[in-house]
Each structure stands twice: as structure tokens, then as C-alpha cells.
XYZ file of C-alpha atoms in Angstrom:
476
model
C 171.242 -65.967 96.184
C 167.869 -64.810 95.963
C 165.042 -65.347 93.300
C 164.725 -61.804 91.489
C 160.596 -62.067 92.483
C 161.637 -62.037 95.835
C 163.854 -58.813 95.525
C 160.702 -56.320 97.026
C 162.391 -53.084 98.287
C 164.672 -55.215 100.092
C 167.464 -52.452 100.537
C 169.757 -54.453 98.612
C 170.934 -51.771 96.222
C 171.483 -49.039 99.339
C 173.776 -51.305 100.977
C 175.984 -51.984 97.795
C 175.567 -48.709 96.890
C 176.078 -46.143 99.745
C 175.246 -42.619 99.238
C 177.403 -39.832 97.899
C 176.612 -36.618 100.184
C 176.394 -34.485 97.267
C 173.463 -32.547 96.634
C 171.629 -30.331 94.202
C 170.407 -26.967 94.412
C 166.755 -28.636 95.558
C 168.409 -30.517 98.281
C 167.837 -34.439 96.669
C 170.747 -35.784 97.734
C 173.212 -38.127 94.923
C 172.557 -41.616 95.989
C 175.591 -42.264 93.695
C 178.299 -44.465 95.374
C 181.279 -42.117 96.510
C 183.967 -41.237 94.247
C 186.672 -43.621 95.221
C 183.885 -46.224 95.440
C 182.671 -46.028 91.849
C 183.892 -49.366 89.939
C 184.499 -47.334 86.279
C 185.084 -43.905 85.935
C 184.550 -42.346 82.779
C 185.532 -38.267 82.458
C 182.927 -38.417 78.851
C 180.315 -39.946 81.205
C 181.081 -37.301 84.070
C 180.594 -34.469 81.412
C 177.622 -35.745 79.872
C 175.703 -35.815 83.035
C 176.988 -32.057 83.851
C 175.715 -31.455 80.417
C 172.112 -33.405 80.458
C 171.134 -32.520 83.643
C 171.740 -28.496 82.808
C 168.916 -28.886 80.712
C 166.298 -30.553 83.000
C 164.053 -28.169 84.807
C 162.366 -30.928 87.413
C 164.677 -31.197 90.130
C 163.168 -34.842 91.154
C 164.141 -35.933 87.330
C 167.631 -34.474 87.226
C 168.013 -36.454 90.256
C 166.902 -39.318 89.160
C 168.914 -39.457 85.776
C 172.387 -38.571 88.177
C 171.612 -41.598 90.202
C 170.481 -43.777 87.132
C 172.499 -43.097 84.051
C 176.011 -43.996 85.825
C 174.716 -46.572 87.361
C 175.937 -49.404 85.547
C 179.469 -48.148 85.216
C 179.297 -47.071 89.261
C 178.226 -50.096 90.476
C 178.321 -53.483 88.112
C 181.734 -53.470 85.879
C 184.216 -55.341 86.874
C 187.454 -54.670 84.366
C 190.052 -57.553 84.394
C 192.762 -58.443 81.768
C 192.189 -61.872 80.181
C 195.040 -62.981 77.615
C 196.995 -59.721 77.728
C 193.322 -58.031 76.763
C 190.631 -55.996 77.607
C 187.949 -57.965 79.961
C 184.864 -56.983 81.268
C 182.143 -58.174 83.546
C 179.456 -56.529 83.576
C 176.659 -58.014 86.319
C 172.554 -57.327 86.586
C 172.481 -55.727 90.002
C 171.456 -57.239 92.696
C 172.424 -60.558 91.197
C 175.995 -61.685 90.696
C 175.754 -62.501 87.039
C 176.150 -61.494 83.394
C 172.839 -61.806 81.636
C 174.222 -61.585 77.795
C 171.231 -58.863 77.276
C 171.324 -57.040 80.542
C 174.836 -56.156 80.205
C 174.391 -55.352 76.214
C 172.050 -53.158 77.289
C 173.269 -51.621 80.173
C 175.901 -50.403 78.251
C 174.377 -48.672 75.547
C 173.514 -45.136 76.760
C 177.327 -44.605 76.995
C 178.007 -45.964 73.342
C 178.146 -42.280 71.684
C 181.079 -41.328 73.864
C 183.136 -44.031 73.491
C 184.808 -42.438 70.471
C 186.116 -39.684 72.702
C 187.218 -41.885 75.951
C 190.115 -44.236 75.756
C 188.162 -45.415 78.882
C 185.165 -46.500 77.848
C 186.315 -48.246 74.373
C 188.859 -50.690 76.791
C 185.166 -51.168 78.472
C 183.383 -52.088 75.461
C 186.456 -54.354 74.098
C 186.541 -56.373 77.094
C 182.579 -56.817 77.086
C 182.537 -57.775 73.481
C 185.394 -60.504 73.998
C 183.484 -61.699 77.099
C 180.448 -62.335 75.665
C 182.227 -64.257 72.659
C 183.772 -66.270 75.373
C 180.613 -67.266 77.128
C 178.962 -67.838 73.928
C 181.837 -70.053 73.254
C 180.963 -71.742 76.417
C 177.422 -72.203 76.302
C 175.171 -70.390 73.384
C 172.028 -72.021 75.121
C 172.801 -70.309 78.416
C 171.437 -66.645 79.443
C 173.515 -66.287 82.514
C 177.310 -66.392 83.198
C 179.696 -66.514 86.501
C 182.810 -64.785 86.327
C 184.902 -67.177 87.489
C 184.563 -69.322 84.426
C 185.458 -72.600 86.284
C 182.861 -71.786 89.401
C 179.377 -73.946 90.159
C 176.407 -71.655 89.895
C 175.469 -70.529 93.287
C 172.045 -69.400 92.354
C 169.743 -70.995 94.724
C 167.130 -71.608 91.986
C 169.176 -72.994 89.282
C 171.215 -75.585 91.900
C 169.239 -78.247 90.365
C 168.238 -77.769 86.810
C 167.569 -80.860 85.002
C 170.356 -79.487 81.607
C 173.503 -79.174 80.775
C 174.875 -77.130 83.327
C 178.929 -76.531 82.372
C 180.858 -74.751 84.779
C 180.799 -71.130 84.119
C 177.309 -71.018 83.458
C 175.272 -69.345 85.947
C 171.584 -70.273 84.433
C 170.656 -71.789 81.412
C 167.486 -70.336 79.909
C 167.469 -70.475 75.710
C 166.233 -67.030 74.660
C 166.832 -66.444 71.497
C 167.484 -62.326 72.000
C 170.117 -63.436 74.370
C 172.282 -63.930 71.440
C 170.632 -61.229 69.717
C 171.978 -58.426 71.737
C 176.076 -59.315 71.797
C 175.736 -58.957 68.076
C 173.704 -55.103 68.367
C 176.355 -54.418 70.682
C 179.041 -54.894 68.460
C 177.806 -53.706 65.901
C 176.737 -49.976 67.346
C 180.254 -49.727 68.962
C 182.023 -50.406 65.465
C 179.579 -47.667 64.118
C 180.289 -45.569 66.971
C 183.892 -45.841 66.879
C 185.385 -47.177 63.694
C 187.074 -49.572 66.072
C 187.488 -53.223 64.677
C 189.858 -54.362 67.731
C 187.622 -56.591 69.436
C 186.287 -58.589 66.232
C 188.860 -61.121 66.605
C 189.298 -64.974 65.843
C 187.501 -65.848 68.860
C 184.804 -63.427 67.786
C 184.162 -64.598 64.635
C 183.493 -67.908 65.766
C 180.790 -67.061 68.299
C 179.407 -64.990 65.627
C 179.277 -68.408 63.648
C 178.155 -70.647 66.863
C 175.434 -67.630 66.956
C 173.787 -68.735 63.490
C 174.377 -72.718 64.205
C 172.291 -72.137 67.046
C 169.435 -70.193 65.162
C 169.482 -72.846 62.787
C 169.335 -75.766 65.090
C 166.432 -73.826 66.836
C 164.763 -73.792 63.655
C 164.133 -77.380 64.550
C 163.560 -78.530 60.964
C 165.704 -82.190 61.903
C 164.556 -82.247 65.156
C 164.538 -80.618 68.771
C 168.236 -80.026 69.030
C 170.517 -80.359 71.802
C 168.758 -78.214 74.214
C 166.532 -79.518 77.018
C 165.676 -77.811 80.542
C 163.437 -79.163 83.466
C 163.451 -77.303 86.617
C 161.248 -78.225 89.929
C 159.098 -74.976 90.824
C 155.903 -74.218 91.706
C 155.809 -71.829 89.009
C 154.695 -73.273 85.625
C 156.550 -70.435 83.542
C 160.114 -71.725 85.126
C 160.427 -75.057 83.186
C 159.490 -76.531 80.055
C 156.773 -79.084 78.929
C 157.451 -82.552 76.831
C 160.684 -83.750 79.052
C 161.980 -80.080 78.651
C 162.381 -79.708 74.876
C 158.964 -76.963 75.467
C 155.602 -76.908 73.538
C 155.480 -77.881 69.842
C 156.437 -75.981 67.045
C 155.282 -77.114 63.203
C 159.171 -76.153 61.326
C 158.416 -73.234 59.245
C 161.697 -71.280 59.193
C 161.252 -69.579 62.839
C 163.137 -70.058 65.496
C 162.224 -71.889 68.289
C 162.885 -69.849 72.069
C 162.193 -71.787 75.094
C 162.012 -68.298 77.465
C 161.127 -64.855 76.974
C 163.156 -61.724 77.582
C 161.378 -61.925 81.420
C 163.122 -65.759 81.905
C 159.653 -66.954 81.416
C 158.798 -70.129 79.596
C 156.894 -69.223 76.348
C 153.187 -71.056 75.750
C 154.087 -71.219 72.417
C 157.809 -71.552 71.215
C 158.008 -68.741 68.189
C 158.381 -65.682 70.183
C 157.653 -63.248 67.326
C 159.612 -60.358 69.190
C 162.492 -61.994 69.465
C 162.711 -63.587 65.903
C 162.105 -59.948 64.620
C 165.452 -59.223 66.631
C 167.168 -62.128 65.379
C 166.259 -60.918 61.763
C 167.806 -57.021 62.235
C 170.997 -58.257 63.968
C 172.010 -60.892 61.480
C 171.659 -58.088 58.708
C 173.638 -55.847 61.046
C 176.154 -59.054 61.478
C 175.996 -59.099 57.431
C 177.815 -56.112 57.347
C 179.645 -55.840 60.685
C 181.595 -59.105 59.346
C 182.503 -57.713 56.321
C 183.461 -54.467 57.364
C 185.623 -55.545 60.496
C 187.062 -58.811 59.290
C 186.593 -58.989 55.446
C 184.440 -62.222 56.182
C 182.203 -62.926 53.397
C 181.454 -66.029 53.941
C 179.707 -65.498 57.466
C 178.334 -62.320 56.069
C 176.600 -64.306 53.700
C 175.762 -66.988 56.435
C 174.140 -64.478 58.820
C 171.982 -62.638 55.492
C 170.534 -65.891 54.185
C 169.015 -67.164 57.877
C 167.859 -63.547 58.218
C 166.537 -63.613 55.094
C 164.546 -66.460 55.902
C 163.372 -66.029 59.056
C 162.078 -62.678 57.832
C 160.038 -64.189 54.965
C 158.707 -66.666 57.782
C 157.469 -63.983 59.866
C 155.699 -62.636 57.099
C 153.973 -65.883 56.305
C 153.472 -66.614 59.937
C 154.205 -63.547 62.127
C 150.561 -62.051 62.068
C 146.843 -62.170 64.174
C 143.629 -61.026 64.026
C 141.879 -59.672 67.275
C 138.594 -60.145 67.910
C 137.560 -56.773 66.615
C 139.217 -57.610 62.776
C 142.645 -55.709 63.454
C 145.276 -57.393 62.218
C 148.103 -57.123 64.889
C 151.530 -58.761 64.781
C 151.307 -62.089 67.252
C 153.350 -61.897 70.123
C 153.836 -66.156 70.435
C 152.683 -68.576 68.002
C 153.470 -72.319 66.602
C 153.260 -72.601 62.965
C 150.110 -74.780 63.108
C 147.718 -71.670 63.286
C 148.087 -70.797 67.054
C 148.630 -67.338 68.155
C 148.707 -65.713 71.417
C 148.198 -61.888 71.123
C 150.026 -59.866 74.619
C 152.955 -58.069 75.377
C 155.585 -58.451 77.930
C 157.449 -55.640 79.299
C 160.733 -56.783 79.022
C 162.958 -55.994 75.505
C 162.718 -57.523 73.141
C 158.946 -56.927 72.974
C 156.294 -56.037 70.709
C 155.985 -52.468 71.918
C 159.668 -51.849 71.383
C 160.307 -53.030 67.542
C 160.397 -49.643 66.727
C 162.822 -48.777 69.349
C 165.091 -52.075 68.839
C 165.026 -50.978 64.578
C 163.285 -53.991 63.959
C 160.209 -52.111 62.189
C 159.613 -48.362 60.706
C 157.827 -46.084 63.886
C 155.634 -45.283 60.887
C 154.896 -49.062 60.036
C 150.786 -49.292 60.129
C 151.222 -52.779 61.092
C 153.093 -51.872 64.044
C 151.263 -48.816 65.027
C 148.256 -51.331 65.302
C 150.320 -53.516 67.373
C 151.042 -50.898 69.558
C 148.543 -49.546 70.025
C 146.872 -52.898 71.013
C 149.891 -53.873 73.434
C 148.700 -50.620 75.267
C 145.075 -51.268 75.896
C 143.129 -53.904 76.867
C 143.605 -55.947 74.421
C 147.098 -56.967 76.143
C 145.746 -58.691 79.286
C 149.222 -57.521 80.763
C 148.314 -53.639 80.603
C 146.966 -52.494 83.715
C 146.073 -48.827 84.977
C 146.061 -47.760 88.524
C 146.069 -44.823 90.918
C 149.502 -44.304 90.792
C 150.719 -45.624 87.410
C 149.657 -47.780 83.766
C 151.809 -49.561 81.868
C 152.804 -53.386 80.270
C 154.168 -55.920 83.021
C 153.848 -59.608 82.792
C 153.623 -63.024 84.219
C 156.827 -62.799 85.648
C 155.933 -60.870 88.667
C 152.273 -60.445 88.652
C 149.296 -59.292 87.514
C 148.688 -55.329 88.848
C 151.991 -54.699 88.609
C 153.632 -52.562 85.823
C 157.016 -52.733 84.526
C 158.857 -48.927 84.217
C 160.557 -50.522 81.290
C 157.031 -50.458 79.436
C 157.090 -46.512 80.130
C 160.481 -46.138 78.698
C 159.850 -47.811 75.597
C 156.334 -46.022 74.565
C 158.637 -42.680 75.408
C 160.868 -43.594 72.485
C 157.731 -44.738 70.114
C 155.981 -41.510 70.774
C 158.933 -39.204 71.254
C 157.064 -36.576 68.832
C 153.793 -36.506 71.599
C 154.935 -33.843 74.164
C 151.097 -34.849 76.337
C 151.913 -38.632 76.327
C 155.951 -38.080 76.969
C 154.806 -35.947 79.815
C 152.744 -38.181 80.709
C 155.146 -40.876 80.999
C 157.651 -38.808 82.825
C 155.569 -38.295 85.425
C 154.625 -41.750 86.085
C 158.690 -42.022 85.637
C 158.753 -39.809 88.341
C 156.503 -40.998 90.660
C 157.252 -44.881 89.966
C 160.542 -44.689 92.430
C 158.986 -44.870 95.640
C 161.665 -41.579 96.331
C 164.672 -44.094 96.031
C 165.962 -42.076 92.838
C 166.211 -45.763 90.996
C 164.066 -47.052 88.315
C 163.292 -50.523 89.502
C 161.921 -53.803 87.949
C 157.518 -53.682 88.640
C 155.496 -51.144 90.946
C 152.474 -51.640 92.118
C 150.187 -49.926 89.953
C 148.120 -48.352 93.334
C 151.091 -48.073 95.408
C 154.697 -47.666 93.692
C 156.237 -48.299 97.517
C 155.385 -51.927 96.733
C 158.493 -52.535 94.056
C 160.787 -55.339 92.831
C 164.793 -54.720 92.526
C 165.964 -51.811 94.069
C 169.537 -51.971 91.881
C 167.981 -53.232 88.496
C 171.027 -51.219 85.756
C 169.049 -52.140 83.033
C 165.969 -50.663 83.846
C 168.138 -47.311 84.913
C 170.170 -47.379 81.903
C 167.621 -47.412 79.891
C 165.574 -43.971 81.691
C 169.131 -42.377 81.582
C 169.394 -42.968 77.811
C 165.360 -41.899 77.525
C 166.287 -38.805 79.097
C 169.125 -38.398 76.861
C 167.198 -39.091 73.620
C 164.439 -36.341 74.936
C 167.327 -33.826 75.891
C 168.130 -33.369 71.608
C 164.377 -34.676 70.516
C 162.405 -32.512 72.955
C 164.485 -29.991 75.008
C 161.530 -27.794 75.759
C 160.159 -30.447 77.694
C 162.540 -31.203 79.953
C 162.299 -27.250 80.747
C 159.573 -27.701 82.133
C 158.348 -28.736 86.124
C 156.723 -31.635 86.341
């Protein structure tokens, strides 16, 4: 396997994906995979596209959203039966592996069909009762092999100083990674009315999900987890024997990685806790509503409760300039870092995740900040700005970043234009969102099959058809 920094326009997606020779009326060919190649078919998801892409003018973005909005289902579910049930696996891309918030994600711009397809609901099910099952396995782990008794194979987790059980295909603690199979649930039980896959098994990852929190509160102690890892890069292992940097115990929880699988300088990732606080309310009522549970409903409200009157207390900056900004990292002695990371969970995409009110003057602030250069990972080129991070490089700028401001500023046709045309131009004419560009030269790109990143533009596109139809009427 190969390191996902590595992954620069290496043709990797092309070759697992081969070409459909179907093309529009402006000759851009579908670089779908052929029919009888696709791994999920879905007739709502066929129909949607039809219907989406009759309302974009740009002939280079209706492209783009038919190659990236199926992308996940075309190319990265694998459906099984496990138990007589629904299972899915649901990999990255160009890495053989379920990340718990990848494939949470990846899976969401399909969620408001799923009432209508028989299809897509057996897809959802068998997600929803994998990700129980590998939370069941490991809740400290952020990656998982589909062959459940299988050695990790990824060349740069071989020899990870943790816990490595079989089934586990890299074990990273990120706190959203647990964060994200419980906003998954619950949107598909809102979607659908469906309660099927919030079974025994469920319900007890649901509670292994809040014992985990709560031991990464750290108020008795580091807890269980601990991860070393030999690298030359400091943000792929953890200080102090691999239990990460100190944290005073205030009530937040303790991540050792960020959203990016980078080691956080200081261990309350802000971001992330804000997650953790809007899915255990949505948890709250999921379990009461699916499985009559009150006792884990009132499990998951109290820890939310508290972590929310933490954040509060301890959740906040000032920049040099007086503005008081939320902090992206901090430690509960006083430190604070203030940045932003592209990847999601991040400050720029609170709004978007329903973590804070778009209107929220605290979070406009923040925003506002993350996009400048304040952030010392926004950087503006030639070609494209945006928010990237540590994880690839300086000078390079994550799509993703793009694709959340769109959804913050859906109501600004000049920025969302804006945006779509760095959207546009960000592909280096491979029809894919991918991972970083180079802010001078988008040709110079990481991942060429990244499903999150195109999941996410196809359900931007989506949003913009019903929140701003005029502009996708227009040429870019």
C-alpha cells in the first residue's frame, strides 16, 4: 500500500475506474466506470443525476458532478450479507479501507433518496451494522479491513507501537471518527423512518461510543489508548510514550489526531468536541425514538451536556487584533492554537456539520479568520485559495475547504461563483475532485479517486441546484 501523501496524480483512480464512452452534448466524455462495472446501482441515484445535471448550464461542471456524485456507489461499496443481514463496505479510494468518517460521509449525498429505493436503504443498513461492528472491535481505531480476521497490509501502519487487533487497518484516536457513525444513523432514521438497523449490537456501540468519550475525558487518567509510530514526520505519532501532549481534565475530550490523521499539538481539538456535542444530542433522541432506550438517551445528553458547557468555559481565543475567535486546539491550562484544517470536522464547517447557527457572530468571526491570514494554513495562488494543512504541505489547498465555505455562504452568488470556478479549474481536467492542488498549478494534485472529497462537490452541487438554481444557469 501506499502512504496517501504519496498518491500525486498517480493514475490510480483511471485504472480502477475505466472510462464509460458516454458523452455529453459538449463532448466531455463520462469517466464513470461502465455499466456492468459499477459496484451499486441505484435507479433514485440514476434519476437524480438526469435531474441535477438538467439544470447546470457549464458543461465542464455537469461533467464533473456525473463523474463525482456516483462515485462512491460506482466504485467503493462492497455489499455482502453478514448474519442473514445487510453488510456493507464502503472503502476511501485509492486505499483499501473503511475510514469510519470517509464512508459516513461518502454516503450522505444519497441519504434523501433512500426513502424511495429499496436499494439504497439495504446500503445504508449494512453500513450502519458495519460500523457498530468495527466499533465493537476497536473504538480507538479510524481504519478497518474487511476481512475482519486479516493483518493490516498498510505499509505505514506494519509497525505501530498499539494495540493493533486483527481487523483493524490503522489505529489513529479521532474523536469525530466516532462522531460520524452516529450522524449517519441518525439522518437515515430521519430520512426514512427506518429503525431496522438500530439493533442489539447497535446499541452497544452506541454505549462503547460514550465510554470512550468519557475515558478520553481523562479525568482518572490517560486511558487505555497509546500509539508510537517511527516516521520522519512529527505529526504521525504521539509525544510522552504515545499517550500525546498534556491536557489539564476540564470536561473535554482528549483526540490524539485530527480529521487529516495528523497528531494534534494540543489534545482538545475544539472542532471535533463541537461534533461530539451535536451527535450525542442527535443520539439522545435517535435512541429513544428507534429503541425506546432511555437510559442511553440520557447517557449520551448528560456527556453532551457537559462537554458543551466545557467548550464554553474553554472553547474560545483572542487574536492578536482583540477578536475573539473560537480556538481550533487547546489544553485546558490556557493554551490555544488558533488555524484551521481543511478536513471535516473543522472550524470552517460547524455551520455546515449543525454544530453552530450560520448566523452565530462567534462563528462568523471564526470564519472569517479561518479564511484569511490569520489561519497560517490559507494560502492564495494563481490558480486557486483555500484552507489545506500540515498534512500535505504548505501551498497546497484542500478542494474540501472550497466546498465547505460554498455551504456557509450559500446566500453570496459572487463568492459561490467564485468557488465554483476554482471547483472547476482545481481538477487538472480529470473530472475528479481530489485531496490538495497546488495553489499555482492544480496539475500538481494528491488522490486522483478521493469519494469523499467528490461526494461532497456532488452534494454542493445538489444543495445549490434548490438554494441557487439561477446560478448554475449560468457559464462559468
Amino acid at each position: 500500500m501506499i502512504d496517501r501523501r504519496t498518491l500525486i496524480g498517480s493514475g490510480l483512480a483511471l485504472a480502477a475506474t475505466p472510462a464509460f464512452a458516454s458523452a455529453d452534448k459538449a463532448g466531455f466524455v463520462s469517466k464513470r466506470p461502465a455499466p456492468a462495472d459499477r459496484r451499486f446501482v441505484s435507479k433514485a441515484v440514476e434519476r437524480e443525476i438526469a435531474r441535477v445535471s438538467s439544470k447546470i448550464a457549464d458543461p465542464k461542471l455537469r461533467w464533473m458532478f456525473g463523474n463525482c456524485y456516483p462515485n462512491t456507489l460506482d466504485t467503493t461499496v462492497k455489499m455482502g450479507v453478514v448474519d442473514g443481514k445487510p453488510d456493507a463496505f464502503v472503502i476511501t479510494g485509492d486505499i483499501d479501507a473503511l475510514w469510519l468518517r470517509d464512508s459516513s460521509a461518502q454516503v450522505r449525498p444519497y441519504l434523501h433518496l433512500a426513502k424511495e429505493d429499496a436499494d439504497l436503504r439495504r446500503l445504508y443498513q449494512g453500513l450502519i451494522a458495519r460500523q457498530a461492528r468495527c466499533i465493537l472491535l476497536d473504538p480507538y481505531a479510524n481504519a478497518f479491513l474487511a476481512d475482519t480476521n486479516a493483518r493490516t497490509e498498510l505499509s505505514w501502519a506494519l509497525h505501530d507501537k498499539t494495540e493493533m487487533k486483527p481487523g483493524v487497518a490503522e489505529r489513529k484516536w479521532e474523536i469525530d471518527s466516532l462522531c460520524y457513525p452516529i450522524r449517519l444513523a441518525h439522518d437515515y432514521w430521519k430520512a426514512t423512518g427506518d429503525t431496522t438497523p438500530f439493533d442489539a449490537t447497535w446499541a452497544e456501540a452506541a454505549r462503547t461510543t460514550i465510554r470512550t468519550f468519557r475515558e478520553q475525558q481523562r479525568k482518572d487518567g490517560p486511558g487505555p489508548y497509546r500509539f508510537l509510530r517511527s516516521s520522519d514526520r512529527p505529526t504521525e505519532t504521539l509525544m510522552l510514550d504515545g499517550y500525546g501532549p498534556p491536557s489539564r481534565p476540564v470536561g473535554l475530550i482528549h483526540s490524539g489526531f485530527r480529521p487529516s490523521d495528523d497528531a494534534c499539538v494540543y489534545p482538545f481539538l475544539i472542532p471535533s468536541n463541537y461534533f461530539t456535542v451535536a451527535t450525542l444530542r442527535e443520539l439522545a433522541v435517535l435512541a429513544v425514538a428507534a429503541r425506546q432506550d432511555t437510559a442511553l438517551a440520557s447517557d449520551a445528553k448528560a456527556l453532551a451536556e457537559e462537554v458543551a458547557a466545557a467548550l464554553r468555559a474553554y472553547g474560545t481565543m483572542r487574536l492578536r487584533d482583540g477578536r475573539e475567535v473560537i480556538a481550533f486546539e487547546v489544553d485546558g491550562f490556557g493554551n490555544a492554537i488558533f488555524m484551521d484544517d481543511a478536513n471535516v470536522p473543522s472550524l470552517s464547517s460547524l455551520a455546515y456539520l449543525r454544530c453552530v447557527e450560520r448566523d452565530d457572530p462567534l462563528w462568523q468571526r471564526t470564519a472569517a479568520a479561518a479564511w484569511s491570514e490569520a489561519n497560517p494554513y490559507w494560502s492564495r495562488g494563481t490558480a486557486v485559495e483555500g484552507i489545506g494543512g500540515p498534512h500535505v504541505g504548505l501551498g497546497h489547498v484542500w478542494p474540501m475547504s472550497l466546498i465547505m465555505r460554498g455551504f456557509s455562504y450559500d446566500g453570496d452568488v459572487r463568492t459561490l461563483r467564485k468557488i465554483l470556478r476554482m471547483l472547476s479549474n482545481s481538477d487538472a481536467n480529470t473530472g475528479f475532485i481530489h485531496e490538495a492542488v497546488d495553489q499555482n498549478d492544480p496539475s500538481k494534485f494528491t488522490r486522483d479517486w478521493f469519494a469523499w472529497a467528490n461526494g461532497l462537490f456532488g452534494e454542493l452541487i445538489l444543495h445549490l441546484a434548490a438554494a441557487q438554481p439561477k446560478l448554475l444557469q449560468e457559464t462559468l
